[in-house]
Each structure stands twice: as structure tokens, then as C-alpha cells.
Coordinates of C-alpha atoms in Angstrom, one line a residue:
M1238 CA -25.1 -36.8 95.3
Y1239 CA -28.8 -36.8 95.5
L1240 CA -30.8 -38.6 98.2
T1241 CA -34.5 -39.2 97.6
S1242 CA -37.3 -41.7 97.9
T1243 CA -39.7 -43.0 95.3
N1244 CA -43.5 -43.2 95.1
A1245 CA -43.4 -46.9 94.1
M1246 CA -41.2 -49.6 92.9
T1247 CA -42.0 -52.9 91.1
T1248 CA -40.3 -56.2 91.9
D1249 CA -38.5 -56.0 88.5
G1250 CA -36.7 -52.8 89.7
C1251 CA -38.6 -50.0 87.9
L1252 CA -39.1 -46.8 89.9
Y1253 CA -42.4 -44.9 89.5
N1254 CA -42.8 -41.3 90.5
I1255 CA -45.4 -38.5 90.1
D1256 CA -44.1 -35.0 90.6
G1257 CA -45.6 -31.6 90.6
N1258 CA -42.8 -29.4 89.5
G1259 CA -40.5 -32.1 88.1
N1260 CA -37.5 -31.1 90.2
R1261 CA -37.3 -34.4 92.1
V1262 CA -37.6 -36.6 89.0
A1263 CA -35.3 -34.4 87.0
A1264 CA -32.5 -35.0 89.5
M1265 CA -33.2 -38.7 89.5
I1266 CA -33.0 -38.8 85.7
Y1267 CA -30.0 -36.5 85.1
G1268 CA -27.5 -34.4 87.0
P1269 CA -26.1 -35.7 90.2
K1270 CA -23.2 -38.2 89.8
D1271 CA -24.8 -40.5 92.4
V1272 CA -28.5 -40.9 93.3
Y1273 CA -29.6 -42.8 96.4
V1274 CA -33.2 -43.9 96.5
V1275 CA -34.6 -45.1 99.8
V1276 CA -37.6 -47.5 99.5
G1277 CA -39.8 -48.8 102.3
V1278 CA -41.4 -52.3 101.8
N1279 CA -44.8 -50.7 101.6
K1280 CA -43.8 -49.1 98.2
I1281 CA -42.9 -52.4 96.5
F1282 CA -45.4 -53.9 94.1
E1283 CA -45.6 -56.8 91.7
S1284 CA -47.0 -54.9 88.7
E1285 CA -46.9 -51.5 87.1
E1286 CA -50.7 -51.2 87.5
E1287 CA -50.4 -51.8 91.3
A1288 CA -47.6 -49.2 91.5
I1289 CA -49.6 -46.6 89.7
D1290 CA -52.7 -47.3 91.6
H1291 CA -50.8 -46.8 94.9
I1292 CA -49.4 -43.5 93.7
K1293 CA -52.7 -42.1 92.5
N1294 CA -54.8 -43.3 95.4
V1295 CA -52.4 -43.3 98.4
S1296 CA -49.2 -41.3 97.7
A1297 CA -50.6 -38.3 95.8
P1298 CA -53.6 -37.7 98.1
A1299 CA -51.4 -37.9 101.2
N1300 CA -48.9 -35.5 99.7
A1301 CA -51.6 -33.1 98.6
I1302 CA -53.0 -33.0 102.1
R1303 CA -49.5 -32.7 103.6
L1304 CA -48.7 -29.7 101.3
H1305 CA -52.2 -28.1 102.0
R1306 CA -53.1 -28.2 98.3
Q1307 CA -56.6 -27.6 97.2
T1308 CA -57.0 -30.6 94.9
G1309 CA -59.7 -33.2 94.2
C1310 CA -57.6 -36.0 95.6
A1311 CA -57.0 -34.1 98.9
V1312 CA -60.8 -33.9 99.3
A1313 CA -61.8 -37.4 97.9
G1314 CA -58.8 -39.3 99.2
K1315 CA -58.1 -40.8 95.8
C1316 CA -57.3 -39.5 92.3
V1317 CA -60.2 -37.8 90.5
N1318 CA -58.0 -36.6 87.6
C1319 CA -58.5 -33.0 88.6
M1320 CA -57.2 -30.1 86.6
S1321 CA -56.5 -27.9 89.6
D1322 CA -53.7 -25.3 89.4
Q1323 CA -52.4 -26.8 92.7
R1324 CA -52.3 -30.3 91.2
I1325 CA -49.2 -32.2 92.4
C1326 CA -49.2 -34.9 89.7
A1327 CA -48.0 -33.1 86.6
S1328 CA -45.1 -35.4 85.6
Y1329 CA -45.4 -39.2 85.5
V1330 CA -42.0 -40.8 85.3
K1331 CA -41.1 -44.5 85.1
L1332 CA -37.3 -45.2 85.5
A1333 CA -36.8 -48.5 83.9
R1334 CA -33.1 -48.3 83.2
Q1335 CA -30.2 -46.0 83.8
G1336 CA -27.7 -45.5 81.1
N1337 CA -24.9 -44.6 83.5
K1338 CA -23.9 -47.8 85.3
D1339 CA -24.0 -47.7 89.1
R1340 CA -25.3 -44.1 89.1
I1341 CA -28.6 -45.0 90.9
H1342 CA -28.4 -46.9 94.1
V1343 CA -31.7 -48.3 95.5
I1344 CA -31.7 -48.9 99.3
I1345 CA -34.6 -51.1 100.4
M1346 CA -35.6 -50.7 104.0
R1347 CA -37.3 -53.6 105.9
Q1348 CA -39.9 -51.2 107.3
E1349 CA -42.8 -49.1 106.0
L1350 CA -41.7 -45.6 105.1
G1351 CA -43.8 -42.8 103.8
Y1352 CA -46.9 -43.4 101.7

């Protein structure tokens, strides 16, 4: 079993994640028998464009600051498409469908969680 969150989700059920090492998204894609994804209402968007904008300009900079990374987004507060060795947005993953029925369980919380 794997418990995680997502950077963003669209109203059609797609999960969007940016990951530095790929370990979080790898486990979401393949491996654990059951994956539970907790989503706050602040991470739900109408379109893919809105989801990606949120990740680049809210989630990634906040995570870079939290992890004390020396990246352009940590300084600017938004994505500057840096090429820093400390960059946390190396893997962009959109989970649109899971081949194993009932493997991924999305739990939507009626509160704002994370960024």
C-alpha cells in the first residue's frame, strides 16, 4: 500500500505531478497493490493548463523552499525553467488512466491541504 498526495487534479480525474527523483510518481504508476491519493480542494482544477500552472507557480516553488533548494523558483516564487542541479521538477507525470482496476483510490478532502 502506498499513501501519497498529488500536486494537482483536474475535474475529469487526471492526476498531475512533478517530481525531482521520480520515486513518488514511480510508486503511483507501478508497484504497490493499492495506492491512496489524498487531495485537498485547493488542488482541483478545471483544466490541464490550470493544473500545470498551479504546480509550476505554487507547488514547486513552495516545495523548493521547504527543501532548502537553491533553485530559480525558490528565489522568484514561480517557475523560471531553471537548469539547477537542485531542480525538483525533473519528471512531469499525468496519470489519466490506471490499467489495474481499483488500484488507485483518490480521497478528496473538503479542506485545503498542502500547496
